[in-house]
């Protein structure tokens, strides 16, 4: 087994990664709150409550995964079922954070990778729940990643960052206008365009094109499978989750995590 931060001790290895997993799961819980509340213009500091009976949740109910298991997946007051997506999302975020740190170790790119995944997760939640990718998320992310890529860490030559942002914005804007002209419907939202611009900053122009192709293929596969199951064509689909998944896969490849992952087996 590979060791971390110079430690040969299996105990400290497990402790370190358990800590990172818990940290990721807590953040996952927070991303869920951000993605669900911001589109509804709710503030983030109001204590969490049951959506059905409005009963306030006790502090231990908020412990990721454990709170859900302790409550047996139901509100303690009204017995309304808590969506199973909450603990799944917490586990997913915990696993993603653990995998990133394990594969990239602690360096500058690790910080960017974790922030990038946080952005993708929040946008996925808000796009699925409210069909919105919010300026309040993408604008600060654009500034943050631009500063980080130009000053702290770079996978590519520095100008790839600017070209990536430019291509991300122009390409999706053109696609949006084209789909509007041809289909007379708003296919690509402004949120998608802004998210794509930020992704361009993080990964650069060529991987960005791969993201666009992959996201389109993934959405078509989803529509195809959905048609086979429901016998109906889903015409309006949030594109954000497909952009997020495709970005994650492309980023895992270009950051070298994929190669490191293969070496483990
Ligand atoms: Zn309740």
CSV table of C-alpha atoms and ligand atoms in Angstrom, one decimal:
chain,number,residue,atom,x,y,z
A,1,UNK,CA,0.0,0.0,0.0
A,2,UNK,CA,1.3,3.5,-0.8
A,3,UNK,CA,1.9,5.7,2.1
A,4,UNK,CA,0.9,9.3,2.6
A,5,UNK,CA,2.9,12.4,3.8
A,6,UNK,CA,5.9,10.2,4.6
A,7,UNK,CA,4.1,8.0,7.1
A,8,UNK,CA,4.6,4.3,7.1
A,9,UNK,CA,2.1,3.7,9.8
A,10,UNK,CA,-1.1,2.0,8.6
A,11,UNK,CA,-3.0,3.5,11.5
A,12,UNK,CA,-2.2,7.1,10.6
A,13,UNK,CA,-2.9,6.3,6.9
A,14,UNK,CA,-6.4,5.2,7.8
A,15,UNK,CA,-6.9,8.0,10.2
A,16,UNK,CA,-5.8,10.6,7.6
A,17,UNK,CA,-8.1,9.3,4.9
A,18,UNK,CA,-11.0,8.7,7.3
A,19,UNK,CA,-10.7,12.4,8.3
A,20,UNK,CA,-10.6,13.5,4.6
A,21,UNK,CA,-13.7,11.4,3.9
A,22,UNK,CA,-15.6,12.9,6.8
A,23,UNK,CA,-14.5,16.4,5.8
A,24,UNK,CA,-15.7,15.7,2.2
A,25,UNK,CA,-19.0,14.2,3.4
A,26,UNK,CA,-19.7,17.3,5.6
A,27,UNK,CA,-19.0,19.5,2.7
A,28,UNK,CA,-21.2,17.4,0.5
A,29,UNK,CA,-24.0,18.0,3.0
A,30,UNK,CA,-23.3,21.8,2.8
A,31,UNK,CA,-23.1,21.7,-1.1
A,32,UNK,CA,-26.6,20.1,-1.0
A,33,UNK,CA,-27.9,23.0,1.1
A,34,UNK,CA,-26.3,25.6,-1.1
A,35,UNK,CA,-27.6,24.0,-4.3
A,36,UNK,CA,-31.1,23.6,-2.9
A,37,UNK,CA,-31.5,26.9,-1.0
A,38,UNK,CA,-29.7,29.5,-3.2
A,39,UNK,CA,-32.1,29.1,-6.2
A,40,UNK,CA,-35.0,29.6,-3.8
A,41,UNK,CA,-33.3,32.8,-2.4
A,42,UNK,CA,-33.2,31.2,1.1
A,43,UNK,CA,-30.3,32.1,3.3
A,44,UNK,CA,-27.7,29.5,4.2
A,45,UNK,CA,-27.6,30.2,7.9
A,46,UNK,CA,-31.2,29.3,8.8
A,47,UNK,CA,-31.2,26.0,10.7
A,48,UNK,CA,-32.1,23.0,8.7
A,49,UNK,CA,-35.7,21.8,9.0
A,50,UNK,CA,-38.0,19.1,7.7
A,51,UNK,CA,-39.5,20.2,4.4
A,52,UNK,CA,-42.9,18.6,5.4
A,53,UNK,CA,-43.6,19.6,9.0
A,54,UNK,CA,-40.9,22.3,9.4
A,55,UNK,CA,-39.6,20.7,12.6
A,56,UNK,CA,-36.1,21.9,13.3
A,57,UNK,CA,-33.4,19.2,13.0
A,58,UNK,CA,-31.3,18.4,16.1
A,59,UNK,CA,-27.5,18.8,15.7
A,60,UNK,CA,-26.9,15.1,15.5
A,61,UNK,CA,-29.4,14.8,12.7
A,62,UNK,CA,-27.1,16.9,10.6
A,63,UNK,CA,-24.1,14.5,11.0
A,64,UNK,CA,-23.6,13.3,7.4
A,65,UNK,CA,-24.7,9.7,6.7
A,66,UNK,CA,-25.0,8.9,10.5
A,67,UNK,CA,-27.9,11.3,10.9
A,68,UNK,CA,-29.8,9.6,8.1
A,69,UNK,CA,-29.1,6.1,9.4
A,70,UNK,CA,-30.0,7.2,13.0
A,71,UNK,CA,-33.3,8.6,11.8
A,72,UNK,CA,-33.9,5.5,9.7
A,73,UNK,CA,-34.4,7.8,6.7
A,74,UNK,CA,-37.5,9.5,8.2
A,75,UNK,CA,-38.3,12.8,9.9
A,76,UNK,CA,-38.4,12.2,13.7
A,77,UNK,CA,-41.6,14.3,14.0
A,78,UNK,CA,-43.8,13.5,11.0
A,79,UNK,CA,-42.2,10.4,9.7
A,80,UNK,CA,-41.9,11.9,6.2
A,81,UNK,CA,-39.2,10.0,4.3
A,82,UNK,CA,-35.9,11.9,3.8
A,83,UNK,CA,-34.8,11.5,0.2
A,84,UNK,CA,-32.0,8.9,0.0
A,85,UNK,CA,-30.1,11.2,-2.4
A,86,UNK,CA,-28.9,13.1,0.7
A,87,UNK,CA,-26.7,10.4,2.2
A,88,UNK,CA,-25.7,9.2,-1.3
A,89,UNK,CA,-24.5,12.7,-2.2
A,90,UNK,CA,-22.6,12.9,1.1
A,91,UNK,CA,-20.9,9.5,0.5
A,92,UNK,CA,-20.1,10.5,-3.1
A,93,UNK,CA,-18.5,13.8,-2.1
A,94,UNK,CA,-16.5,12.1,0.7
A,95,UNK,CA,-15.3,9.4,-1.8
A,96,UNK,CA,-14.4,12.1,-4.4
A,97,UNK,CA,-12.4,14.1,-1.9
A,98,UNK,CA,-10.6,11.0,-0.6
A,99,UNK,CA,-9.8,9.8,-4.1
A,100,UNK,CA,-8.4,13.2,-5.2
A,101,UNK,CA,-6.1,13.6,-2.2
A,102,UNK,CA,-5.0,10.0,-2.4
A,103,UNK,CA,-4.1,10.3,-6.1
A,104,UNK,CA,-2.8,13.8,-6.3
A,105,UNK,CA,-1.4,13.9,-2.7
A,106,UNK,CA,-1.1,17.4,-1.1
A,107,UNK,CA,-0.1,19.9,-3.7
A,108,UNK,CA,-1.3,23.0,-5.5
A,109,UNK,CA,-3.3,21.1,-8.1
A,110,UNK,CA,-5.1,19.2,-5.3
A,111,UNK,CA,-6.6,22.4,-4.0
A,112,UNK,CA,-7.8,23.3,-7.5
A,113,UNK,CA,-9.2,19.8,-8.0
A,114,UNK,CA,-11.2,19.9,-4.8
A,115,UNK,CA,-12.5,23.4,-5.5
A,116,UNK,CA,-13.4,22.4,-9.1
A,117,UNK,CA,-15.3,19.4,-7.9
A,118,UNK,CA,-17.1,21.5,-5.3
A,119,UNK,CA,-18.3,23.8,-8.1
A,120,UNK,CA,-19.5,21.0,-10.2
A,121,UNK,CA,-21.4,19.4,-7.3
A,122,UNK,CA,-23.2,22.6,-6.3
A,123,UNK,CA,-24.1,23.4,-10.0
A,124,UNK,CA,-25.4,19.8,-10.4
A,125,UNK,CA,-27.7,20.1,-7.4
A,126,UNK,CA,-29.1,23.6,-8.3
A,127,UNK,CA,-29.6,22.6,-12.0
A,128,UNK,CA,-31.4,19.4,-11.1
A,129,UNK,CA,-33.5,20.9,-8.3
A,130,UNK,CA,-34.4,24.3,-9.8
A,131,UNK,CA,-33.0,24.2,-13.4
A,132,UNK,CA,-30.6,27.0,-12.5
A,133,UNK,CA,-26.9,27.5,-12.5
A,134,UNK,CA,-26.5,30.6,-10.4
A,135,UNK,CA,-24.4,33.7,-11.1
A,136,UNK,CA,-23.8,33.8,-7.3
A,137,UNK,CA,-21.9,30.6,-7.8
A,138,UNK,CA,-20.3,31.0,-11.2
A,139,UNK,CA,-19.1,34.6,-11.0
A,140,UNK,CA,-17.0,34.1,-7.8
A,141,UNK,CA,-15.8,30.8,-9.2
A,142,UNK,CA,-14.6,32.5,-12.4
A,143,UNK,CA,-12.6,35.1,-10.5
A,144,UNK,CA,-11.2,32.5,-8.0
A,145,UNK,CA,-10.1,30.0,-10.7
A,146,UNK,CA,-8.7,32.7,-12.9
A,147,UNK,CA,-6.5,33.9,-10.1
A,148,UNK,CA,-5.5,30.4,-9.0
A,149,UNK,CA,-4.7,29.3,-12.6
A,150,UNK,CA,-2.7,32.4,-13.4
A,151,UNK,CA,-0.8,32.7,-10.2
A,152,UNK,CA,-0.7,29.4,-8.3
A,153,UNK,CA,-1.0,26.3,-10.4
A,154,UNK,CA,-1.1,25.5,-14.1
A,155,UNK,CA,-1.6,22.2,-16.0
A,156,UNK,CA,-0.9,24.1,-19.3
A,157,UNK,CA,0.8,27.2,-20.5
A,158,UNK,CA,-0.8,30.2,-18.8
A,159,UNK,CA,-2.5,31.5,-21.9
A,160,UNK,CA,-4.5,28.3,-22.2
A,161,UNK,CA,-6.5,29.6,-19.3
A,162,UNK,CA,-7.6,32.7,-21.1
A,163,UNK,CA,-8.2,30.9,-24.4
A,164,UNK,CA,-10.2,28.2,-22.5
A,165,UNK,CA,-12.4,30.9,-21.0
A,166,UNK,CA,-12.9,32.6,-24.3
A,167,UNK,CA,-13.7,29.4,-26.2
A,168,UNK,CA,-16.0,28.2,-23.4
A,169,UNK,CA,-18.0,31.4,-23.5
A,170,UNK,CA,-18.2,31.9,-27.3
A,171,UNK,CA,-18.8,28.2,-28.1
A,172,UNK,CA,-21.7,27.7,-25.8
A,173,UNK,CA,-23.2,31.1,-26.6
A,174,UNK,CA,-23.2,30.2,-30.4
A,175,UNK,CA,-24.7,26.8,-29.6
A,176,UNK,CA,-27.3,28.4,-27.5
A,177,UNK,CA,-28.2,30.9,-30.3
A,178,UNK,CA,-28.2,28.1,-32.9
A,179,UNK,CA,-30.5,25.9,-30.9
A,180,UNK,CA,-32.8,28.9,-30.3
A,181,UNK,CA,-32.8,29.7,-34.1
A,182,UNK,CA,-33.3,26.1,-35.2
A,183,UNK,CA,-35.6,24.8,-32.5
A,184,UNK,CA,-37.1,28.1,-31.3
A,185,UNK,CA,-36.5,27.0,-27.7
A,186,UNK,CA,-34.0,27.9,-25.0
A,187,UNK,CA,-31.7,24.9,-25.2
A,188,UNK,CA,-28.7,26.4,-23.5
A,189,UNK,CA,-29.2,28.6,-20.5
A,190,UNK,CA,-27.0,31.5,-19.5
A,191,UNK,CA,-26.0,29.4,-16.5
A,192,UNK,CA,-24.6,26.7,-18.7
A,193,UNK,CA,-22.6,29.2,-20.7
A,194,UNK,CA,-21.1,30.8,-17.6
A,195,UNK,CA,-20.3,27.4,-16.0
A,196,UNK,CA,-18.6,26.3,-19.3
A,197,UNK,CA,-16.5,29.5,-19.2
A,198,UNK,CA,-15.3,28.7,-15.7
A,199,UNK,CA,-14.5,25.1,-16.8
A,200,UNK,CA,-12.5,26.5,-19.7
A,201,UNK,CA,-10.4,28.5,-17.2
A,202,UNK,CA,-9.7,25.4,-15.2
A,203,UNK,CA,-8.9,22.8,-17.9
A,204,UNK,CA,-8.0,24.8,-21.0
A,205,UNK,CA,-9.4,24.8,-24.6
A,206,UNK,CA,-8.8,21.3,-26.0
A,207,UNK,CA,-10.1,19.4,-23.0
A,208,UNK,CA,-13.0,21.8,-23.0
A,209,UNK,CA,-14.0,20.6,-26.5
A,210,UNK,CA,-13.8,17.0,-25.2
A,211,UNK,CA,-16.1,18.0,-22.3
A,212,UNK,CA,-18.7,19.4,-24.8
A,213,UNK,CA,-18.6,16.2,-26.9
A,214,UNK,CA,-18.7,13.9,-23.9
A,215,UNK,CA,-21.5,15.9,-22.2
A,216,UNK,CA,-23.6,15.7,-25.4
A,217,UNK,CA,-23.0,12.0,-25.8
A,218,UNK,CA,-23.9,11.4,-22.1
A,219,UNK,CA,-27.1,13.4,-22.4
A,220,UNK,CA,-28.1,11.5,-25.6
A,221,UNK,CA,-27.4,8.2,-23.9
A,222,UNK,CA,-29.6,9.3,-20.9
A,223,UNK,CA,-32.4,10.4,-23.2
A,224,UNK,CA,-32.2,7.1,-25.1
A,225,UNK,CA,-32.3,5.0,-21.9
A,226,UNK,CA,-35.1,7.2,-20.6
A,227,UNK,CA,-37.1,6.7,-23.8
A,228,UNK,CA,-36.7,2.9,-23.6
A,229,UNK,CA,-38.0,2.9,-20.0
A,230,UNK,CA,-40.8,5.5,-20.2
A,231,UNK,CA,-41.6,5.5,-24.0
A,232,UNK,CA,-41.5,9.3,-24.0
A,233,UNK,CA,-39.0,11.7,-25.3
A,234,UNK,CA,-37.6,14.1,-22.7
A,235,UNK,CA,-37.3,17.3,-24.6
A,236,UNK,CA,-36.2,19.6,-21.7
A,237,UNK,CA,-33.3,18.3,-19.8
A,238,UNK,CA,-30.9,20.2,-17.5
A,239,UNK,CA,-27.6,20.1,-19.3
A,240,UNK,CA,-25.6,21.1,-16.2
A,241,UNK,CA,-25.3,17.6,-14.7
A,242,UNK,CA,-23.9,16.2,-18.0
A,243,UNK,CA,-21.4,19.1,-18.3
A,244,UNK,CA,-20.4,18.4,-14.6
A,245,UNK,CA,-20.0,14.6,-15.1
A,246,UNK,CA,-18.1,15.1,-18.4
A,247,UNK,CA,-15.8,17.7,-16.8
A,248,UNK,CA,-15.1,15.4,-13.9
A,249,UNK,CA,-14.1,12.6,-16.3
A,250,UNK,CA,-12.0,14.8,-18.5
A,251,UNK,CA,-10.3,16.4,-15.5
A,252,UNK,CA,-9.5,13.0,-14.0
A,253,UNK,CA,-7.8,12.1,-17.3
A,254,UNK,CA,-5.8,15.3,-17.9
A,255,UNK,CA,-4.7,15.8,-14.3
A,256,UNK,CA,-3.0,12.4,-14.4
A,257,UNK,CA,-5.4,10.9,-11.9
A,258,UNK,CA,-6.6,8.3,-14.4
A,259,UNK,CA,-3.1,7.0,-15.0
A,260,UNK,CA,-2.4,6.9,-11.3
A,261,UNK,CA,-5.7,5.1,-10.8
A,262,UNK,CA,-4.7,2.4,-13.4
A,263,UNK,CA,-1.3,1.9,-11.7
A,264,UNK,CA,-3.1,0.8,-8.5
A,265,UNK,CA,-4.5,-2.2,-10.2
B,1,LIG,ZN1,-41.2,16.3,9.4
